[in-house]
PDB file of C-alpha atoms in Angstrom:
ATOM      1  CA  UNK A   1     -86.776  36.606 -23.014  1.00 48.00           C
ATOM      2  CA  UNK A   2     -87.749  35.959 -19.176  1.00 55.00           C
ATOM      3  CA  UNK A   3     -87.619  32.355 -20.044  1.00 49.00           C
ATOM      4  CA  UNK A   4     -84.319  32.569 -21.690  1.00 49.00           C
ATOM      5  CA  UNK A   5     -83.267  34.248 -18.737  1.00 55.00           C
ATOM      6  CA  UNK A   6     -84.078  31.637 -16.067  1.00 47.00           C
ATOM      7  CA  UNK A   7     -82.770  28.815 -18.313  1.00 52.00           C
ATOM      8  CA  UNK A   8     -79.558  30.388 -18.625  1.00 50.00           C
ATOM      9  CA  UNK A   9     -79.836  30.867 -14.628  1.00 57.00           C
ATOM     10  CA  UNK A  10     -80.346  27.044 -14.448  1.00 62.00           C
ATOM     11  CA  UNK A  11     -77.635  26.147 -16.568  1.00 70.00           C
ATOM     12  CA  UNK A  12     -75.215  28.207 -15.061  1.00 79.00           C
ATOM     13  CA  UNK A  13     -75.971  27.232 -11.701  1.00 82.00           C
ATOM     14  CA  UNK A  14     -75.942  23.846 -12.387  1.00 84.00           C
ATOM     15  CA  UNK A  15     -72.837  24.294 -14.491  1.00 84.00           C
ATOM     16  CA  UNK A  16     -70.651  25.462 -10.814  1.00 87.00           C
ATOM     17  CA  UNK A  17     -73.183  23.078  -9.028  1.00 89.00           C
ATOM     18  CA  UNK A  18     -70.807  20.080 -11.240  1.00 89.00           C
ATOM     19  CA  UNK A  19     -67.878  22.284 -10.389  1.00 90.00           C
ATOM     20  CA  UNK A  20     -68.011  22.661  -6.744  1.00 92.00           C
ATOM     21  CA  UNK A  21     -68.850  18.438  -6.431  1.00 90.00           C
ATOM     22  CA  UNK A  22     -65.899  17.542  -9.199  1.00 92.00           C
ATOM     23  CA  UNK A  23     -63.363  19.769  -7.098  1.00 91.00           C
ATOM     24  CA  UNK A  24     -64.546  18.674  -4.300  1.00 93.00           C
ATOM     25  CA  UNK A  25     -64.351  22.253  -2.918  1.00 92.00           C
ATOM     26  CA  UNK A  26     -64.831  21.768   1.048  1.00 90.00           C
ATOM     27  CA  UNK A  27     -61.473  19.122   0.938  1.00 90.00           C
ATOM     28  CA  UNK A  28     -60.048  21.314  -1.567  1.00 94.00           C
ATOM     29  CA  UNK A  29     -60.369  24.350   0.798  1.00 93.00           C
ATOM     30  CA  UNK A  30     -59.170  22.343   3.706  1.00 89.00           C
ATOM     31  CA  UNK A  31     -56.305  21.014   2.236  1.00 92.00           C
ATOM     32  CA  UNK A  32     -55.165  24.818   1.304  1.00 94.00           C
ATOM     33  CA  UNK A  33     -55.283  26.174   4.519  1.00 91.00           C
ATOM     34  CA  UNK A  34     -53.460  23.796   6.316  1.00 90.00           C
ATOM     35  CA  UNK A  35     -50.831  23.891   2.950  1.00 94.00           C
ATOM     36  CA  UNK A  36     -50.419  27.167   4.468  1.00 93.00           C
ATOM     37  CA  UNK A  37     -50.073  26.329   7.718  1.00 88.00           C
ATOM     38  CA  UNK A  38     -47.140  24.571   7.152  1.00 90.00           C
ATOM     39  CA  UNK A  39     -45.793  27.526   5.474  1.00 93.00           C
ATOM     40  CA  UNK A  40     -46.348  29.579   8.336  1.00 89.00           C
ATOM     41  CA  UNK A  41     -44.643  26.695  10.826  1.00 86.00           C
ATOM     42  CA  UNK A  42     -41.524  27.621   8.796  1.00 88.00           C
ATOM     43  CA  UNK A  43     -41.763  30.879   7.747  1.00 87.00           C
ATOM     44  CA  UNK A  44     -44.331  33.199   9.833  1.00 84.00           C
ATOM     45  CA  UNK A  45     -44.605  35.740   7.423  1.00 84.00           C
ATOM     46  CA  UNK A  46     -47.418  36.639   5.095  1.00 86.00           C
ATOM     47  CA  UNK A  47     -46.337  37.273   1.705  1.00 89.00           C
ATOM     48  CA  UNK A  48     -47.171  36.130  -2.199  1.00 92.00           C
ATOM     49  CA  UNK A  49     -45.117  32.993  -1.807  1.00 92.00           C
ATOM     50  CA  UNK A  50     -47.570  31.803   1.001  1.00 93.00           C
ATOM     51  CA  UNK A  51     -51.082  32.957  -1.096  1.00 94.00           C
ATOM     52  CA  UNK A  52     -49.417  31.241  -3.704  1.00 95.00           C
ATOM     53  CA  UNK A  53     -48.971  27.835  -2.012  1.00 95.00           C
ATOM     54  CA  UNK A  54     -52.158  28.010  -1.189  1.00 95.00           C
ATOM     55  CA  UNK A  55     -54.038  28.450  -4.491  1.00 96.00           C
ATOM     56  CA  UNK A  56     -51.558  25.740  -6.113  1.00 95.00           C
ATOM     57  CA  UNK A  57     -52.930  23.484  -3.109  1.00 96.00           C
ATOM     58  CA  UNK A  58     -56.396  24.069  -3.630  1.00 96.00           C
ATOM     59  CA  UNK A  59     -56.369  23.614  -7.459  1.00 96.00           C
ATOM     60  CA  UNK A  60     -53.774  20.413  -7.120  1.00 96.00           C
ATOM     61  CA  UNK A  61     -56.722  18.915  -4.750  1.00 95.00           C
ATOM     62  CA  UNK A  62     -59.190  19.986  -7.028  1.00 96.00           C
ATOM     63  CA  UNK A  63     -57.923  18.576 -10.080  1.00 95.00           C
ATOM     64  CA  UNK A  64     -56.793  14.882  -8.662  1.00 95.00           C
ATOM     65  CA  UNK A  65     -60.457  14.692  -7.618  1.00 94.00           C
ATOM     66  CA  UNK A  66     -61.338  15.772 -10.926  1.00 94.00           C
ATOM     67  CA  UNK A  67     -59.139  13.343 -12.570  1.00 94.00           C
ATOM     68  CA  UNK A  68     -59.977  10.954  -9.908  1.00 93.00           C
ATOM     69  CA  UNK A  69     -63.825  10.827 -11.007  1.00 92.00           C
ATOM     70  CA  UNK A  70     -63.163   9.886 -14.545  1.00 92.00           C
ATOM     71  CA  UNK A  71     -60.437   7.315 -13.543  1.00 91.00           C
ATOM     72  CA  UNK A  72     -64.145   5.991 -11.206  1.00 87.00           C
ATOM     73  CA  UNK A  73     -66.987   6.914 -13.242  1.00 87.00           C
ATOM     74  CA  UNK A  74     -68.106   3.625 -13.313  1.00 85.00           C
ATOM     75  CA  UNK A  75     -67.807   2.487 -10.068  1.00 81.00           C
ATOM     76  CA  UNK A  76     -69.016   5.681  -8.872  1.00 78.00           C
ATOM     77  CA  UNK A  77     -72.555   5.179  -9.651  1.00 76.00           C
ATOM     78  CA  UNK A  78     -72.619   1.842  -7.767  1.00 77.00           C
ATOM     79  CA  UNK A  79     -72.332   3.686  -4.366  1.00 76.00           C
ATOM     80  CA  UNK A  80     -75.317   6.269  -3.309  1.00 75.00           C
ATOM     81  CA  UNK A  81     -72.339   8.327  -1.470  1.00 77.00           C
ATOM     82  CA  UNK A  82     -71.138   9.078  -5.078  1.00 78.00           C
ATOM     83  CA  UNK A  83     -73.825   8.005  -7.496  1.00 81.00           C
ATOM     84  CA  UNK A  84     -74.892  11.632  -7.121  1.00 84.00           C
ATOM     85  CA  UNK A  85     -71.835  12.997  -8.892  1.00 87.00           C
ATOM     86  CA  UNK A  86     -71.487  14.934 -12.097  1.00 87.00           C
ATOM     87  CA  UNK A  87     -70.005  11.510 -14.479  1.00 88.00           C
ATOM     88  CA  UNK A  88     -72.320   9.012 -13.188  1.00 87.00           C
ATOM     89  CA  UNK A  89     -75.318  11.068 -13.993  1.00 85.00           C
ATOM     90  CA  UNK A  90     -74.605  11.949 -17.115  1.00 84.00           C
ATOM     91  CA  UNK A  91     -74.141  15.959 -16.388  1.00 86.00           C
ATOM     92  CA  UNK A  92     -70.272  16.368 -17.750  1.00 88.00           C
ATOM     93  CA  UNK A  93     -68.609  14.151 -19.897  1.00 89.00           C
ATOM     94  CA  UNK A  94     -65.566  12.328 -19.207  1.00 89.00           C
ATOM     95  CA  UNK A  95     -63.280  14.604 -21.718  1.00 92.00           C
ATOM     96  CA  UNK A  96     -64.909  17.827 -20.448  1.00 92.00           C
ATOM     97  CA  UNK A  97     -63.696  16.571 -16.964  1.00 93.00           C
ATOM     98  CA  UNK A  98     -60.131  15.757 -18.125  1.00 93.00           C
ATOM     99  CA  UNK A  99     -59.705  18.856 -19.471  1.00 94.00           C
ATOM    100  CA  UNK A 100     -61.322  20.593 -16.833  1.00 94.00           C
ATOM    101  CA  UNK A 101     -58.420  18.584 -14.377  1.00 94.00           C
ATOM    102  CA  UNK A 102     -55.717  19.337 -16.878  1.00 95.00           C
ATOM    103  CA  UNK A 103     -56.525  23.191 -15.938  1.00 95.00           C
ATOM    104  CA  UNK A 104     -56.238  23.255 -12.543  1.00 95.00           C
ATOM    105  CA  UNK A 105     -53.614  21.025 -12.462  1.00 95.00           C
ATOM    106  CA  UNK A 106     -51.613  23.417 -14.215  1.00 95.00           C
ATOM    107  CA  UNK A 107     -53.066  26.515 -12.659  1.00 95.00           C
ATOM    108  CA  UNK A 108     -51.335  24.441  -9.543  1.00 96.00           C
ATOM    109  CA  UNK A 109     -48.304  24.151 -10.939  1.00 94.00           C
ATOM    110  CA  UNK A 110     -48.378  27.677 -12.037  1.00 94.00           C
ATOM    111  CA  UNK A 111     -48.577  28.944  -8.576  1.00 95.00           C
ATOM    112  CA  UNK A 112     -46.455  26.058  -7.339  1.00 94.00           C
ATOM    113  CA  UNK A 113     -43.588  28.444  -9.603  1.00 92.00           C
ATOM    114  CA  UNK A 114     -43.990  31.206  -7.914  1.00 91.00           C
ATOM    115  CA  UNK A 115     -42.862  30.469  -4.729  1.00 88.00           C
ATOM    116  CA  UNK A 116     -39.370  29.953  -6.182  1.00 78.00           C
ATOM    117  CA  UNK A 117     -39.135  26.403  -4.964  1.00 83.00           C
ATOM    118  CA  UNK A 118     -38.415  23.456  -7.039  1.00 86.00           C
ATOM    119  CA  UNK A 119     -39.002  20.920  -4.389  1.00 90.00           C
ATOM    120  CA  UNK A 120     -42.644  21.869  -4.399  1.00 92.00           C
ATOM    121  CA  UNK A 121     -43.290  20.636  -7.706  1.00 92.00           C
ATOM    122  CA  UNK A 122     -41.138  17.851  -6.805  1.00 92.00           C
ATOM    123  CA  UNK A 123     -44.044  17.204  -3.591  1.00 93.00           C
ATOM    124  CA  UNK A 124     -47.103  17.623  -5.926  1.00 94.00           C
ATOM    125  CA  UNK A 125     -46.157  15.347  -8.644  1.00 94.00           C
ATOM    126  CA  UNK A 126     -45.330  12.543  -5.565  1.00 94.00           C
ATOM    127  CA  UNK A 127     -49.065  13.428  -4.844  1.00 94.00           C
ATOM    128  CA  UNK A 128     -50.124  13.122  -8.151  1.00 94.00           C
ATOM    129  CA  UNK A 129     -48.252   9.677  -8.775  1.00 94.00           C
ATOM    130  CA  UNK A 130     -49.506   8.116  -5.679  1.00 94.00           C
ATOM    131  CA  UNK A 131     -53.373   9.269  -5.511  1.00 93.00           C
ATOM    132  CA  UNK A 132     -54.335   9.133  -9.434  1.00 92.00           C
ATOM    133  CA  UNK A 133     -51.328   6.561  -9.489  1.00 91.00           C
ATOM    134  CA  UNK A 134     -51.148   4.067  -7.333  1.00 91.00           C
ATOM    135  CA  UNK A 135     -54.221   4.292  -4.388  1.00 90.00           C
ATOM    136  CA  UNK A 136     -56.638   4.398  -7.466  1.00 87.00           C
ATOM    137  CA  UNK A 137     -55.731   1.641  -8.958  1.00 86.00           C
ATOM    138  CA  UNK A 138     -54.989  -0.737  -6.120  1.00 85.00           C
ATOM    139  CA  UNK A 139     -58.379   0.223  -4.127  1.00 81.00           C
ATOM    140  CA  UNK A 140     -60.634  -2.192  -6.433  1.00 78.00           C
ATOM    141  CA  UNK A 141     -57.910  -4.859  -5.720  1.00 80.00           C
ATOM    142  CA  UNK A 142     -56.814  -4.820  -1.667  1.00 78.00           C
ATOM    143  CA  UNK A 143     -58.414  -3.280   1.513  1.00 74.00           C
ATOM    144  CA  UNK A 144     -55.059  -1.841   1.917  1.00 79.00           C
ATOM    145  CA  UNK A 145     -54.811   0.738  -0.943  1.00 83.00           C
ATOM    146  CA  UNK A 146     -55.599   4.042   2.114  1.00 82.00           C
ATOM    147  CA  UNK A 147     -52.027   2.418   3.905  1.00 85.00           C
ATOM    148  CA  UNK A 148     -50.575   3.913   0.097  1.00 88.00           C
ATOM    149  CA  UNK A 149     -53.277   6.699  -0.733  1.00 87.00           C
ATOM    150  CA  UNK A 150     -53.110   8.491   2.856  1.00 88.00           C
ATOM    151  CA  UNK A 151     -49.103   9.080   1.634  1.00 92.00           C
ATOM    152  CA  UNK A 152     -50.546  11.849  -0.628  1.00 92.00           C
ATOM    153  CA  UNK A 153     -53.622  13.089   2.134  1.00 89.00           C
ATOM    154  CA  UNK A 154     -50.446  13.833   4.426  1.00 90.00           C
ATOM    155  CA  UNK A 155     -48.448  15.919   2.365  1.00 93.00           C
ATOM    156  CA  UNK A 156     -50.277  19.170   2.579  1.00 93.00           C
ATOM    157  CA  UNK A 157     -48.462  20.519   5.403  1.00 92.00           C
ATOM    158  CA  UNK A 158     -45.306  19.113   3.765  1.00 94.00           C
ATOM    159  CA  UNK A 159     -46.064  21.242   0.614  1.00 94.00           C
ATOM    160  CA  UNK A 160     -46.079  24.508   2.638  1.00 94.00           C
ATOM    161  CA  UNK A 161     -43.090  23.631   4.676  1.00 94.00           C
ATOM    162  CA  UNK A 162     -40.836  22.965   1.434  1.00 94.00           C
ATOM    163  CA  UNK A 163     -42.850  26.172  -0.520  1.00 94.00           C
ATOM    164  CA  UNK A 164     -41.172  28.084   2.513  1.00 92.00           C
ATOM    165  CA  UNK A 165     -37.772  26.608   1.983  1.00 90.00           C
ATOM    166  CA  UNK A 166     -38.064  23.849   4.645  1.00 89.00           C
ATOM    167  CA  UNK A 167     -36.650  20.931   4.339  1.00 89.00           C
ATOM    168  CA  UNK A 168     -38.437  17.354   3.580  1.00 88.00           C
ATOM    169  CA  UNK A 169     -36.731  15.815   6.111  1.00 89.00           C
ATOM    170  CA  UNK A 170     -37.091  18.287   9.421  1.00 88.00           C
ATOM    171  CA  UNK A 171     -38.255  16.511  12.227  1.00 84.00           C
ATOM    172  CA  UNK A 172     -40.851  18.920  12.904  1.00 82.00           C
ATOM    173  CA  UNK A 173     -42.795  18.518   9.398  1.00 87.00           C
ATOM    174  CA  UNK A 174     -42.064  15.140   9.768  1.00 88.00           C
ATOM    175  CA  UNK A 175     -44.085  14.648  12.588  1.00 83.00           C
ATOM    176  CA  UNK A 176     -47.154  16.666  11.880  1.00 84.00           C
ATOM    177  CA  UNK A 177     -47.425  14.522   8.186  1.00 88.00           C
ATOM    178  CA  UNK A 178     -47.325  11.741  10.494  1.00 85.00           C
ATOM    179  CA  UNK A 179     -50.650  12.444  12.469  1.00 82.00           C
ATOM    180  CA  UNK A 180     -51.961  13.813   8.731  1.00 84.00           C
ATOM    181  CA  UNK A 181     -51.602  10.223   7.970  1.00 86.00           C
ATOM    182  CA  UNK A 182     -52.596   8.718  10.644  1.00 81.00           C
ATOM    183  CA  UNK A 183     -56.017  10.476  11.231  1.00 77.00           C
ATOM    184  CA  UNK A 184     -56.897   9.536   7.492  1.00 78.00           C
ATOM    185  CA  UNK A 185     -57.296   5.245   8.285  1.00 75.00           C
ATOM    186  CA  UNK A 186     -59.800   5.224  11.140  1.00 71.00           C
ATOM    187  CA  UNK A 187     -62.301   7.889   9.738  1.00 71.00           C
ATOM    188  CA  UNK A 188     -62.050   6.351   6.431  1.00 74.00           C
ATOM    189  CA  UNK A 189     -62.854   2.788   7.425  1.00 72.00           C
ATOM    190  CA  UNK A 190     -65.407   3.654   9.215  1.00 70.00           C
ATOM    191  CA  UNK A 191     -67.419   5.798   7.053  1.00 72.00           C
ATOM    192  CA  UNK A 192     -66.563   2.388   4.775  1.00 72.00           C
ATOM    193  CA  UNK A 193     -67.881   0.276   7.520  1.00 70.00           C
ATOM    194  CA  UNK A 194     -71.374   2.316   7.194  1.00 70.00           C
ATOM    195  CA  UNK A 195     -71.610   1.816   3.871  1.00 68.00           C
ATOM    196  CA  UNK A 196     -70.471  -1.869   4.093  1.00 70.00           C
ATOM    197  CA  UNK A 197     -73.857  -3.802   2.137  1.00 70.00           C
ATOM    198  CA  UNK A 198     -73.152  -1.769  -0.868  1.00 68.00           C
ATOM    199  CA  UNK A 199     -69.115  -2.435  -0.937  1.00 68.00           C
ATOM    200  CA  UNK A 200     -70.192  -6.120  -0.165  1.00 64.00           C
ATOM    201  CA  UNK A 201     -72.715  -6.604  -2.799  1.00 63.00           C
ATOM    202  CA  UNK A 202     -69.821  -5.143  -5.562  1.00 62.00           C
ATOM    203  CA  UNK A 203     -67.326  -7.413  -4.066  1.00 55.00           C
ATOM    204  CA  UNK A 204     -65.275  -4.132  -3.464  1.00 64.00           C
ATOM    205  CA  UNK A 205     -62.495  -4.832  -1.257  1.00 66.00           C
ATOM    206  CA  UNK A 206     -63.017  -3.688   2.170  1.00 62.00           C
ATOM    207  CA  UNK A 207     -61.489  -4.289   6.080  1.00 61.00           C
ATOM    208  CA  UNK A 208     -64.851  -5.766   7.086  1.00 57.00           C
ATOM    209  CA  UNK A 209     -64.464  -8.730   4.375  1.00 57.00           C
ATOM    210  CA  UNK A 210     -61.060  -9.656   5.668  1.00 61.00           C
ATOM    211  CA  UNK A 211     -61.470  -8.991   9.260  1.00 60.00           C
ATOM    212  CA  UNK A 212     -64.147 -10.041  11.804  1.00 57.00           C
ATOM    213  CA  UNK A 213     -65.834  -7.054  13.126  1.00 57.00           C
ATOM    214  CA  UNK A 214     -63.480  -7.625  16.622  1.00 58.00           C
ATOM    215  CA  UNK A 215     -60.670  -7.483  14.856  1.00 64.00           C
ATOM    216  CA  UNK A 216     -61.455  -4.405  12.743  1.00 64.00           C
ATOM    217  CA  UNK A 217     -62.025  -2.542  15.563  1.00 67.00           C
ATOM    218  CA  UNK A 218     -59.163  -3.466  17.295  1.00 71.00           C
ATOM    219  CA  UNK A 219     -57.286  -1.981  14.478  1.00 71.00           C
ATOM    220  CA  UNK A 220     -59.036   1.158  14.809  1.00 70.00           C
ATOM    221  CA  UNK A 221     -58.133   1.537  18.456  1.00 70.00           C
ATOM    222  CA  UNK A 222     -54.621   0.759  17.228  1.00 73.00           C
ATOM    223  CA  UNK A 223     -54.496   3.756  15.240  1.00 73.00           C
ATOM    224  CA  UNK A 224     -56.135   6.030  17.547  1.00 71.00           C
ATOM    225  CA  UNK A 225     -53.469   5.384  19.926  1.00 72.00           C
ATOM    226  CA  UNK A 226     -50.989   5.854  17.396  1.00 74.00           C
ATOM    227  CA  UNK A 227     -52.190   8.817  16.820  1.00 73.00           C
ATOM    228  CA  UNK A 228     -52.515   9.937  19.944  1.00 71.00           C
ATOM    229  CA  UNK A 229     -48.690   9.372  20.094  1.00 72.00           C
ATOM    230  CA  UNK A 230     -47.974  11.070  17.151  1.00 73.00           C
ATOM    231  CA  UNK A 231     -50.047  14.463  18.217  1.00 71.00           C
ATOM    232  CA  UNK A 232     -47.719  14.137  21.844  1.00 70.00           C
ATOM    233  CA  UNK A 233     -44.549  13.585  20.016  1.00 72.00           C
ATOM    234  CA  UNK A 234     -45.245  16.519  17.809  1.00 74.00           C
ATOM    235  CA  UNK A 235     -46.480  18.857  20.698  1.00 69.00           C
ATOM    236  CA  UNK A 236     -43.092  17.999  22.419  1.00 69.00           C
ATOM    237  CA  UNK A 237     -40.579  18.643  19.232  1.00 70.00           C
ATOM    238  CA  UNK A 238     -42.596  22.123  18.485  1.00 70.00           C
ATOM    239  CA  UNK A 239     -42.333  23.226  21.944  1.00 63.00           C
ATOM    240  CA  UNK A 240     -38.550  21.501  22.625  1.00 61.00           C
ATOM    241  CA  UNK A 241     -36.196  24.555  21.106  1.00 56.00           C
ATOM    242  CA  UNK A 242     -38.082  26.872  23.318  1.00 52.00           C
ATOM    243  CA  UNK A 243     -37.377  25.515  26.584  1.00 48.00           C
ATOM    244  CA  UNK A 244     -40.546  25.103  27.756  1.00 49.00           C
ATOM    245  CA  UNK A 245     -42.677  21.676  29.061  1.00 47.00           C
ATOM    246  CA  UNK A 246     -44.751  20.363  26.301  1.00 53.00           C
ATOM    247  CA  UNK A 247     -47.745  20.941  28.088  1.00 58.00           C
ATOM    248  CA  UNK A 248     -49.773  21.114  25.321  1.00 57.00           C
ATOM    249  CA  UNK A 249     -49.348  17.908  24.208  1.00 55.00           C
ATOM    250  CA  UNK A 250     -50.356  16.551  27.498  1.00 59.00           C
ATOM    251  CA  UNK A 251     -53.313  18.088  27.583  1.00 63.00           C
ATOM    252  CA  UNK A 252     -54.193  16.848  24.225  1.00 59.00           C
ATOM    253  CA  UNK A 253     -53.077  13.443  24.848  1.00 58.00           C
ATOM    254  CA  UNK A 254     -55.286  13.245  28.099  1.00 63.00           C
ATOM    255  CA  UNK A 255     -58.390  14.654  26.270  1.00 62.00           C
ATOM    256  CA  UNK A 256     -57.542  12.038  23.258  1.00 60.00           C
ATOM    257  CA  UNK A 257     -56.850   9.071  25.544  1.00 60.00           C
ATOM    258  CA  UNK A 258     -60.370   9.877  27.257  1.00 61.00           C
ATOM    259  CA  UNK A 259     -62.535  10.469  24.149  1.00 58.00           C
ATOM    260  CA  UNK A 260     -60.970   6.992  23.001  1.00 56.00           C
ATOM    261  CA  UNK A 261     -63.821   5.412  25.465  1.00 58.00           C
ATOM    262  CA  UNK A 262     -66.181   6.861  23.113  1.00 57.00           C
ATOM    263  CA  UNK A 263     -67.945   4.126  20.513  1.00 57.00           C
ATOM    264  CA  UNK A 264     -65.686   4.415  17.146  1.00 53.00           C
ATOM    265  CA  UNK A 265     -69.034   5.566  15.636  1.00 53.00           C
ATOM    266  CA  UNK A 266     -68.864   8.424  17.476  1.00 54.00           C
ATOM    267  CA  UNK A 267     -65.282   9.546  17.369  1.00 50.00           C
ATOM    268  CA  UNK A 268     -65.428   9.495  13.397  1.00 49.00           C
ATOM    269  CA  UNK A 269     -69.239  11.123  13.122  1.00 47.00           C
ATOM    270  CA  UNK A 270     -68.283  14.341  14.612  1.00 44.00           C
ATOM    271  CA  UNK A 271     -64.853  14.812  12.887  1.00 54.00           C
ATOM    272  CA  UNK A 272     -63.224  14.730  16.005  1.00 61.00           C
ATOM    273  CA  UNK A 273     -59.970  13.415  14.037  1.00 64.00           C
ATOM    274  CA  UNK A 274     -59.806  16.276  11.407  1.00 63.00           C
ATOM    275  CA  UNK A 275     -60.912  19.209  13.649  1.00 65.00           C
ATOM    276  CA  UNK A 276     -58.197  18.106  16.299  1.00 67.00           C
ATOM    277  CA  UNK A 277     -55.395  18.024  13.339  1.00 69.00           C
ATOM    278  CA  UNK A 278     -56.415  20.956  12.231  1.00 68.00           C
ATOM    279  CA  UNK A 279     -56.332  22.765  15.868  1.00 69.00           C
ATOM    280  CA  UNK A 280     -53.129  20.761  16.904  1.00 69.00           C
ATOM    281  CA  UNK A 281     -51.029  22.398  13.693  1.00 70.00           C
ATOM    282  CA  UNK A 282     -52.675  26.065  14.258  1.00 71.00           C
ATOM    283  CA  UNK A 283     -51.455  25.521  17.468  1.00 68.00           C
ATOM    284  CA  UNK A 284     -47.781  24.565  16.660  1.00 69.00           C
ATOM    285  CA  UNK A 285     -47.915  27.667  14.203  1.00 70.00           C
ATOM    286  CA  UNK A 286     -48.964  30.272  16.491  1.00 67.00           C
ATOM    287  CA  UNK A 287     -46.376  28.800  19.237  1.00 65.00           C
ATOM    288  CA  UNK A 288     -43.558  29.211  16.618  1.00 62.00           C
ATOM    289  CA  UNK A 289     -44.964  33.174  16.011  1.00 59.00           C
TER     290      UNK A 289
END
């Protein structure tokens, strides 16, 4: 019986062991709370309609990356970053995944209907379209597929704002997707750039095959600054109905400006892109309570 016992232990741990990778749960997580974060930067008010954007975000995330593994099983196991995952070693089956993806998908969708807003549905199947749609299937083919997949990584906020009755097109949301898509091209090319003999050796397209290395990271520095320019103009349009300097977003654009010295490696090792997102729309939220 003992044995019994510690097999079933096994297989049920390893069972949400294939979970928690195939959801991807850290992004998943992420990419709710600052869902709700845009809520709150329209509406700051707890309630079911915010809980509920939430849990729709973290199961939408959770079932593109679930749908996102079978679309790459193959490919997958080429890479030691993902070899490790559930499809390429043979743990879950491709149809067990796709079903598993069809679930939360719709568990999204289901909480997606309870905040009462149609656009939001309207914002997660754009997600779904362009990251299962179009970045998938144009990153084997061009370098360029994150300019079209980072659409989707910036909409989180936007899904809050419109789940609180925002529109698409305030100036305000607007803004803070901006530096959500921004920060995605730098930290992604450079954890690429790490990686860059194995993308090589499967002739996966990749900056570093098209560009010298110069010229790469000259690009990189391009988008920092652009995103240090997006994180100003945002700090100024969520401080400009209350009358007050936008001194926040002068201190952040000094602090940005001055870690841009820093060696790229840096910069993208310690986060320093996501973190300061993350703080810079917390920060617009709890100046608009």
């Amino acid at each position: 019986m003992n044995v019994y016992r510690l097999e079933a232990k096994t297989d049920t741990r390893r069972l949400l062991t294939n979970l928690f990778v195939l959801a991807r749960v850290p992004v998943s997580v992420a990419v709710a709370v600052v869902s709700m974060l845009g809520y709150l930067l329209h509406s700051p008010e707890f309630s079911i309609a915010l809980f509920a954007t939430g849990f729709g975000s973290f199961f939408l995330c959770a079932g593109c990356s679930a749908l996102n593994q079978v679309q790459e099983k193959r490919t997958d196991g080429y890479f030691s970053r993902t070899m490790t995952r559930p499809l390429p070693q043979g743990y879950m089956s491709s149809k067990t995944a796709i079903m598993i993806a069809v679930l939360w998908i719709s568990l999204a969708m289901s909480f997606y209907a309870m905040t009462a807003s149609s656009r939001t549905l309207i914002v997660a199947a754009m997600v779904l379209v362009i990251y299962n749609g179009l970045y998938t299937a144009m990153k084997r083919r061009t370098p360029f597929a994150l300019l079209v997949g980072s659409i989707a990584g910036a909409m989180p906020p936007l899904m809050g704002w419109v789940a609180a009755g925002g529109s698409m097109f305030n100036p305000l949301i607007l803004t803070n997707c901006v530096i959500w898509y921004l920060v995605q091209i730098p930290h992604v090319w450079m954890r690429i750039y790490i990686h860059k003999e194995e993308y090589l050796s499967r002739f996966s397209p990749i900056p570093v095959s098209y560009f010298v290395l110069m010229h790469q990271k000259m690009l990189m520095r391009i988008w920092y600054f652009a995103y240090v320019c997006s994180v100003m103009i945002f700090a100024l349009v969520c401080t400009w109905g209350l009358g007050v300097p936008s001194l926040v977003g002068t201190i952040l654009g000094s602090a940005f400006l001055a870690g841009s010295m820093l060696p790229l490696t840096r910069l993208t090792s310690f986060y320093l892109f996501d973190i300061a997102s993350i703080c810079i729309l917390l920060g617009a939220v709890l100046v608009q309570l």
